[in-house]
Amino acid sequence: MDNHSKNSSWISGTSTTTSTPSTGKRAPTVKLLMIGNSGVGKSCLLLRFADDEFKPSFLPTIGIDFRVREVAVEGARLRLQIWDTAGQERFRTITKAYYRGAQGVALVYDVTDAKSFQAISGWAQSLDQHASRQVCKVLVANKCDRADRRVISTEEGQKLAADNGFHYFETSAKTGIAVEDMFMKLAKEVKHRDIDPIFGATQQLEDDDLDAKKKKDGIIKLEPPSKKNIFQTCCSS
């Protein structure tokens, strides 16, 4: 949590400026979660993605913080609500409550801190217990810019990710390396799994309604829409 909000209550949040043109419709909200030990740079990653800023002096997050950023993913607008959880043990009970409903999760460790890497398995187990089994997950090796102090190799990180079925990213909140790519990967995975089936059916219905209106106004001749085709996206697999 950044300095301006560190003295607030356990839950705080900031909404960033919309990054995509407004169409008059509210973009679907996607809930993303960041977990990992205290000090691995979760707050810095969030600040870099939300505001494209870096603050080297951060106090540990107290409880829960979140930020919102609206993005364009494959032509669709998504409202990313990203929750930054406290890594300290005394806040674990609080943060577990926020696992439920999470659609994407970034498990973060610090490449200069072996304990934070070893703790990932425990965070993953907690996630399995409290979150949906279908949640999208990425493993984030943060502070990759600090090569001189690195103790966890790329190969070790990649193996852990492969063993658990996670996507793997090496990031630096300081330089911005792969931060955008990591969050956008989560957003894209959630879009494919959760948004596209609903959006596809909804868009078809909206198009049918528009065509029906045009027919009523004598603009076009409309064939009756096929109910089978309307729900093909969300029900066929």
mmCIF file of C-alpha atoms in Angstrom:
data_model
loop_
_atom_site.group_PDB
_atom_site.id
_atom_site.type_symbol
_atom_site.label_atom_id
_atom_site.label_comp_id
_atom_site.label_asym_id
_atom_site.label_seq_id
_atom_site.Cartn_x
_atom_site.Cartn_y
_atom_site.Cartn_z
ATOM 1 C CA MET A 1 0.000 0.000 0.000
ATOM 2 C CA ASP A 2 1.364 3.410 -0.853
ATOM 3 C CA ASN A 3 2.104 6.109 1.692
ATOM 4 C CA HIS A 4 -0.998 8.210 1.077
ATOM 5 C CA SER A 5 -3.261 5.354 2.202
ATOM 6 C CA LYS A 6 -1.189 3.495 4.774
ATOM 7 C CA ASN A 7 -3.011 5.107 7.697
ATOM 8 C CA SER A 8 -6.484 4.273 6.394
ATOM 9 C CA SER A 9 -8.669 1.335 7.344
ATOM 10 C CA TRP A 10 -7.938 -2.238 6.307
ATOM 11 C CA ILE A 11 -9.626 -1.780 2.944
ATOM 12 C CA SER A 12 -8.839 1.090 0.603
ATOM 13 C CA GLY A 13 -8.968 1.581 -3.128
ATOM 14 C CA THR A 14 -8.245 3.807 -6.075
ATOM 15 C CA SER A 15 -9.829 3.917 -9.512
ATOM 16 C CA THR A 16 -7.608 5.041 -12.346
ATOM 17 C CA THR A 17 -8.610 7.017 -15.398
ATOM 18 C CA THR A 18 -10.405 4.964 -18.019
ATOM 19 C CA SER A 19 -7.891 3.869 -20.627
ATOM 20 C CA THR A 20 -10.394 2.988 -23.346
ATOM 21 C CA PRO A 21 -13.074 5.090 -25.013
ATOM 22 C CA SER A 22 -16.438 5.013 -23.276
ATOM 23 C CA THR A 23 -19.325 3.426 -25.166
ATOM 24 C CA GLY A 24 -21.945 4.320 -22.605
ATOM 25 C CA LYS A 25 -21.981 0.761 -21.209
ATOM 26 C CA ARG A 26 -20.191 -0.336 -18.059
ATOM 27 C CA ALA A 27 -17.354 -2.711 -18.809
ATOM 28 C CA PRO A 28 -17.506 -6.142 -17.130
ATOM 29 C CA THR A 29 -15.580 -6.200 -13.852
ATOM 30 C CA VAL A 30 -12.778 -8.747 -13.486
ATOM 31 C CA LYS A 31 -11.483 -9.460 -9.987
ATOM 32 C CA LEU A 32 -7.758 -10.140 -9.814
ATOM 33 C CA LEU A 33 -5.831 -10.958 -6.649
ATOM 34 C CA MET A 34 -2.163 -10.649 -5.705
ATOM 35 C CA ILE A 35 -0.761 -12.906 -2.996
ATOM 36 C CA GLY A 36 2.694 -13.629 -1.634
ATOM 37 C CA ASN A 37 4.947 -12.818 1.304
ATOM 38 C CA SER A 38 5.300 -9.316 2.650
ATOM 39 C CA GLY A 39 7.979 -7.281 0.896
ATOM 40 C CA VAL A 40 7.974 -9.095 -2.454
ATOM 41 C CA GLY A 41 6.711 -5.974 -4.260
ATOM 42 C CA LYS A 42 3.006 -6.613 -4.769
ATOM 43 C CA SER A 43 2.065 -2.996 -4.027
ATOM 44 C CA CYS A 44 4.795 -1.717 -6.334
ATOM 45 C CA LEU A 45 3.607 -3.966 -9.151
ATOM 46 C CA LEU A 46 0.061 -2.734 -8.674
ATOM 47 C CA LEU A 47 1.145 0.910 -8.655
ATOM 48 C CA ARG A 48 3.233 0.388 -11.800
ATOM 49 C CA PHE A 49 0.316 -1.190 -13.649
ATOM 50 C CA ALA A 50 -2.375 1.189 -12.414
ATOM 51 C CA ASP A 51 -0.512 4.504 -12.496
ATOM 52 C CA ASP A 52 2.778 3.712 -14.276
ATOM 53 C CA GLU A 53 4.668 4.890 -11.200
ATOM 54 C CA PHE A 54 7.299 3.437 -8.901
ATOM 55 C CA LYS A 55 7.886 4.382 -5.271
ATOM 56 C CA PRO A 56 10.917 2.724 -3.688
ATOM 57 C CA SER A 57 9.771 3.456 -0.123
ATOM 58 C CA PHE A 58 6.660 1.439 0.691
ATOM 59 C CA LEU A 59 5.363 0.359 4.068
ATOM 60 C CA PRO A 60 3.787 -3.110 4.226
ATOM 61 C CA THR A 61 0.154 -3.265 3.145
ATOM 62 C CA ILE A 62 -2.250 -3.184 6.082
ATOM 63 C CA GLY A 63 -5.030 -5.661 5.385
ATOM 64 C CA ILE A 64 -6.297 -5.093 1.827
ATOM 65 C CA ASP A 65 -5.783 -2.457 -0.841
ATOM 66 C CA PHE A 66 -7.113 -2.364 -4.375
ATOM 67 C CA ARG A 67 -6.981 -0.364 -7.567
ATOM 68 C CA VAL A 68 -9.121 -0.316 -10.684
ATOM 69 C CA ARG A 69 -7.987 0.091 -14.261
ATOM 70 C CA GLU A 70 -10.080 -0.253 -17.382
ATOM 71 C CA VAL A 71 -8.305 -1.902 -20.303
ATOM 72 C CA ALA A 72 -8.973 -3.084 -23.838
ATOM 73 C CA VAL A 73 -8.492 -6.824 -24.338
ATOM 74 C CA GLU A 74 -8.989 -8.192 -27.844
ATOM 75 C CA GLY A 75 -11.434 -5.435 -28.677
ATOM 76 C CA ALA A 76 -13.437 -5.729 -25.455
ATOM 77 C CA ARG A 77 -13.347 -3.350 -22.501
ATOM 78 C CA LEU A 78 -12.708 -4.921 -19.092
ATOM 79 C CA ARG A 79 -12.682 -3.216 -15.716
ATOM 80 C CA LEU A 80 -9.829 -4.820 -13.780
ATOM 81 C CA GLN A 81 -10.319 -4.662 -10.021
ATOM 82 C CA ILE A 82 -6.961 -5.707 -8.597
ATOM 83 C CA TRP A 83 -6.676 -6.576 -4.916
ATOM 84 C CA ASP A 84 -3.349 -6.270 -3.125
ATOM 85 C CA THR A 85 -3.305 -8.474 -0.025
ATOM 86 C CA ALA A 86 -1.123 -8.184 3.055
ATOM 87 C CA GLY A 87 1.571 -10.837 3.245
ATOM 88 C CA GLN A 88 2.025 -10.783 7.012
ATOM 89 C CA GLU A 89 0.814 -13.826 8.927
ATOM 90 C CA ARG A 90 -1.511 -11.816 11.175
ATOM 91 C CA PHE A 91 -3.581 -10.766 8.157
ATOM 92 C CA ARG A 92 -3.978 -14.216 6.606
ATOM 93 C CA THR A 93 -7.514 -14.685 7.958
ATOM 94 C CA ILE A 94 -8.583 -11.405 6.387
ATOM 95 C CA THR A 95 -6.983 -12.019 3.018
ATOM 96 C CA LYS A 96 -8.413 -15.530 2.670
ATOM 97 C CA ALA A 97 -11.890 -14.027 2.570
ATOM 98 C CA TYR A 98 -10.928 -12.241 -0.648
ATOM 99 C CA TYR A 99 -9.931 -15.442 -2.451
ATOM 100 C CA ARG A 100 -13.582 -16.202 -3.107
ATOM 101 C CA GLY A 101 -14.784 -14.638 -6.301
ATOM 102 C CA ALA A 102 -11.271 -14.045 -7.608
ATOM 103 C CA GLN A 103 -11.058 -14.822 -11.321
ATOM 104 C CA GLY A 104 -7.308 -14.426 -11.702
ATOM 105 C CA VAL A 105 -4.457 -14.623 -9.190
ATOM 106 C CA ALA A 106 -0.815 -13.548 -9.294
ATOM 107 C CA LEU A 107 1.408 -15.465 -6.872
ATOM 108 C CA VAL A 108 4.402 -13.202 -6.320
ATOM 109 C CA TYR A 109 7.868 -13.883 -4.936
ATOM 110 C CA ASP A 110 11.085 -11.885 -4.771
ATOM 111 C CA VAL A 111 13.991 -13.387 -6.748
ATOM 112 C CA THR A 112 16.406 -12.035 -4.094
ATOM 113 C CA ASP A 113 14.539 -13.727 -1.229
ATOM 114 C CA ALA A 114 14.607 -17.525 -1.087
ATOM 115 C CA LYS A 115 12.016 -17.669 1.717
ATOM 116 C CA SER A 116 9.437 -15.862 -0.420
ATOM 117 C CA PHE A 117 10.000 -18.430 -3.179
ATOM 118 C CA GLN A 118 9.694 -21.356 -0.780
ATOM 119 C CA ALA A 119 6.462 -19.874 0.576
ATOM 120 C CA ILE A 120 4.726 -20.019 -2.815
ATOM 121 C CA SER A 121 3.663 -23.631 -2.274
ATOM 122 C CA GLY A 122 1.864 -22.605 0.918
ATOM 123 C CA TRP A 123 0.154 -19.705 -0.829
ATOM 124 C CA ALA A 124 -0.899 -22.049 -3.624
ATOM 125 C CA GLN A 125 -2.369 -24.531 -1.142
ATOM 126 C CA SER A 126 -4.323 -21.768 0.565
ATOM 127 C CA LEU A 127 -5.570 -20.638 -2.827
ATOM 128 C CA ASP A 128 -6.729 -24.153 -3.682
ATOM 129 C CA GLN A 129 -8.649 -24.325 -0.400
ATOM 130 C CA HIS A 130 -10.421 -20.983 -0.633
ATOM 131 C CA ALA A 131 -10.680 -20.032 -4.318
ATOM 132 C CA SER A 132 -12.364 -21.546 -7.341
ATOM 133 C CA ARG A 133 -10.499 -24.432 -8.929
ATOM 134 C CA GLN A 134 -10.911 -22.741 -12.292
ATOM 135 C CA VAL A 135 -9.172 -19.511 -11.254
ATOM 136 C CA CYS A 136 -6.459 -18.333 -13.674
ATOM 137 C CA LYS A 137 -3.002 -18.233 -12.072
ATOM 138 C CA VAL A 138 0.380 -16.746 -12.885
ATOM 139 C CA LEU A 139 3.650 -17.096 -11.002
ATOM 140 C CA VAL A 140 5.500 -13.788 -10.785
ATOM 141 C CA ALA A 141 9.247 -13.605 -10.154
ATOM 142 C CA ASN A 142 9.553 -9.963 -9.144
ATOM 143 C CA LYS A 143 12.630 -7.712 -8.807
ATOM 144 C CA CYS A 144 14.361 -9.365 -11.745
ATOM 145 C CA ASP A 145 16.307 -6.115 -12.270
ATOM 146 C CA ARG A 146 18.405 -6.925 -9.176
ATOM 147 C CA ALA A 147 20.591 -9.492 -10.906
ATOM 148 C CA ASP A 148 23.513 -8.969 -8.527
ATOM 149 C CA ARG A 149 21.409 -10.069 -5.549
ATOM 150 C CA ARG A 150 19.412 -12.794 -7.249
ATOM 151 C CA VAL A 151 19.234 -16.155 -5.445
ATOM 152 C CA ILE A 152 16.367 -17.845 -7.325
ATOM 153 C CA SER A 153 17.177 -18.696 -10.929
ATOM 154 C CA THR A 154 14.869 -18.445 -13.911
ATOM 155 C CA GLU A 155 14.992 -22.226 -14.262
ATOM 156 C CA GLU A 156 13.805 -22.732 -10.673
ATOM 157 C CA GLY A 157 10.910 -20.364 -11.220
ATOM 158 C CA GLN A 158 9.938 -21.966 -14.509
ATOM 159 C CA LYS A 159 9.999 -25.446 -12.953
ATOM 160 C CA LEU A 160 7.758 -24.370 -10.078
ATOM 161 C CA ALA A 161 5.351 -22.792 -12.542
ATOM 162 C CA ALA A 162 5.317 -25.881 -14.774
ATOM 163 C CA ASP A 163 4.788 -28.215 -11.817
ATOM 164 C CA ASN A 164 1.725 -26.248 -10.742
ATOM 165 C CA GLY A 165 0.317 -25.343 -14.152
ATOM 166 C CA PHE A 166 0.992 -21.608 -13.745
ATOM 167 C CA HIS A 167 2.014 -19.123 -16.395
ATOM 168 C CA TYR A 168 5.430 -17.644 -15.541
ATOM 169 C CA PHE A 169 6.583 -14.039 -15.660
ATOM 170 C CA GLU A 170 9.751 -12.288 -14.523
ATOM 171 C CA THR A 171 8.902 -8.709 -13.622
ATOM 172 C CA SER A 172 10.391 -5.530 -12.258
ATOM 173 C CA ALA A 173 8.107 -2.920 -10.754
ATOM 174 C CA LYS A 174 11.075 -0.546 -10.768
ATOM 175 C CA THR A 175 11.749 -0.696 -14.507
ATOM 176 C CA GLY A 176 8.314 -1.888 -15.617
ATOM 177 C CA ILE A 177 9.638 -5.083 -17.207
ATOM 178 C CA ALA A 178 6.744 -7.443 -18.085
ATOM 179 C CA VAL A 179 4.345 -5.857 -15.568
ATOM 180 C CA GLU A 180 1.822 -4.909 -18.240
ATOM 181 C CA ASP A 181 2.217 -8.287 -19.947
ATOM 182 C CA MET A 182 1.594 -10.166 -16.711
ATOM 183 C CA PHE A 183 -1.642 -8.394 -15.803
ATOM 184 C CA MET A 184 -2.894 -8.444 -19.376
ATOM 185 C CA LYS A 185 -2.237 -12.187 -19.588
ATOM 186 C CA LEU A 186 -4.459 -12.696 -16.554
ATOM 187 C CA ALA A 187 -7.107 -10.418 -18.063
ATOM 188 C CA LYS A 188 -7.018 -12.302 -21.365
ATOM 189 C CA GLU A 189 -7.282 -15.700 -19.673
ATOM 190 C CA VAL A 190 -10.272 -14.539 -17.616
ATOM 191 C CA LYS A 191 -11.877 -13.028 -20.720
ATOM 192 C CA HIS A 192 -11.625 -16.299 -22.611
ATOM 193 C CA ARG A 193 -12.967 -18.346 -19.702
ATOM 194 C CA ASP A 194 -15.572 -16.095 -18.073
ATOM 195 C CA ILE A 195 -16.407 -13.130 -20.293
ATOM 196 C CA ASP A 196 -16.503 -14.438 -23.859
ATOM 197 C CA PRO A 197 -19.297 -17.008 -23.309
ATOM 198 C CA ILE A 198 -21.576 -14.387 -21.745
ATOM 199 C CA PHE A 199 -20.507 -11.556 -24.031
ATOM 200 C CA GLY A 200 -21.016 -13.666 -27.145
ATOM 201 C CA ALA A 201 -24.611 -14.547 -26.280
ATOM 202 C CA THR A 202 -25.377 -11.035 -25.059
ATOM 203 C CA GLN A 203 -23.939 -9.446 -28.176
ATOM 204 C CA GLN A 204 -26.018 -11.737 -30.398
ATOM 205 C CA LEU A 205 -29.157 -10.802 -28.517
ATOM 206 C CA GLU A 206 -28.322 -7.112 -28.794
ATOM 207 C CA ASP A 207 -27.781 -7.469 -32.549
ATOM 208 C CA ASP A 208 -31.125 -9.288 -32.921
ATOM 209 C CA ASP A 209 -32.892 -6.550 -30.968
ATOM 210 C CA LEU A 210 -31.331 -3.887 -33.195
ATOM 211 C CA ASP A 211 -32.328 -5.725 -36.369
ATOM 212 C CA ALA A 212 -35.850 -6.185 -35.029
ATOM 213 C CA LYS A 213 -36.100 -2.454 -34.473
ATOM 214 C CA LYS A 214 -34.888 -1.787 -38.006
ATOM 215 C CA LYS A 215 -37.512 -4.206 -39.361
ATOM 216 C CA LYS A 216 -40.225 -2.423 -37.402
ATOM 217 C CA ASP A 217 -39.072 0.872 -38.873
ATOM 218 C CA GLY A 218 -39.181 -0.618 -42.374
ATOM 219 C CA ILE A 219 -35.402 -0.428 -42.854
ATOM 220 C CA ILE A 220 -34.586 -4.095 -43.441
ATOM 221 C CA LYS A 221 -36.315 -7.417 -43.909
ATOM 222 C CA LEU A 222 -35.408 -9.641 -40.984
ATOM 223 C CA GLU A 223 -35.456 -13.425 -40.814
ATOM 224 C CA PRO A 224 -36.478 -14.808 -37.386
ATOM 225 C CA PRO A 225 -33.364 -15.294 -35.218
ATOM 226 C CA SER A 226 -32.355 -18.843 -34.394
ATOM 227 C CA LYS A 227 -32.531 -19.502 -30.650
ATOM 228 C CA LYS A 228 -30.055 -22.318 -31.106
ATOM 229 C CA ASN A 229 -27.461 -19.974 -32.536
ATOM 230 C CA ILE A 230 -28.046 -17.294 -29.903
ATOM 231 C CA PHE A 231 -26.703 -19.466 -27.105
ATOM 232 C CA GLN A 232 -24.189 -21.485 -29.063
ATOM 233 C CA THR A 233 -21.198 -19.652 -27.590
ATOM 234 C CA CYS A 234 -21.997 -20.260 -23.929
ATOM 235 C CA CYS A 235 -23.484 -23.729 -24.070
ATOM 236 C CA SER A 236 -21.511 -25.682 -26.660
ATOM 237 C CA SER A 237 -18.141 -27.164 -25.894
#
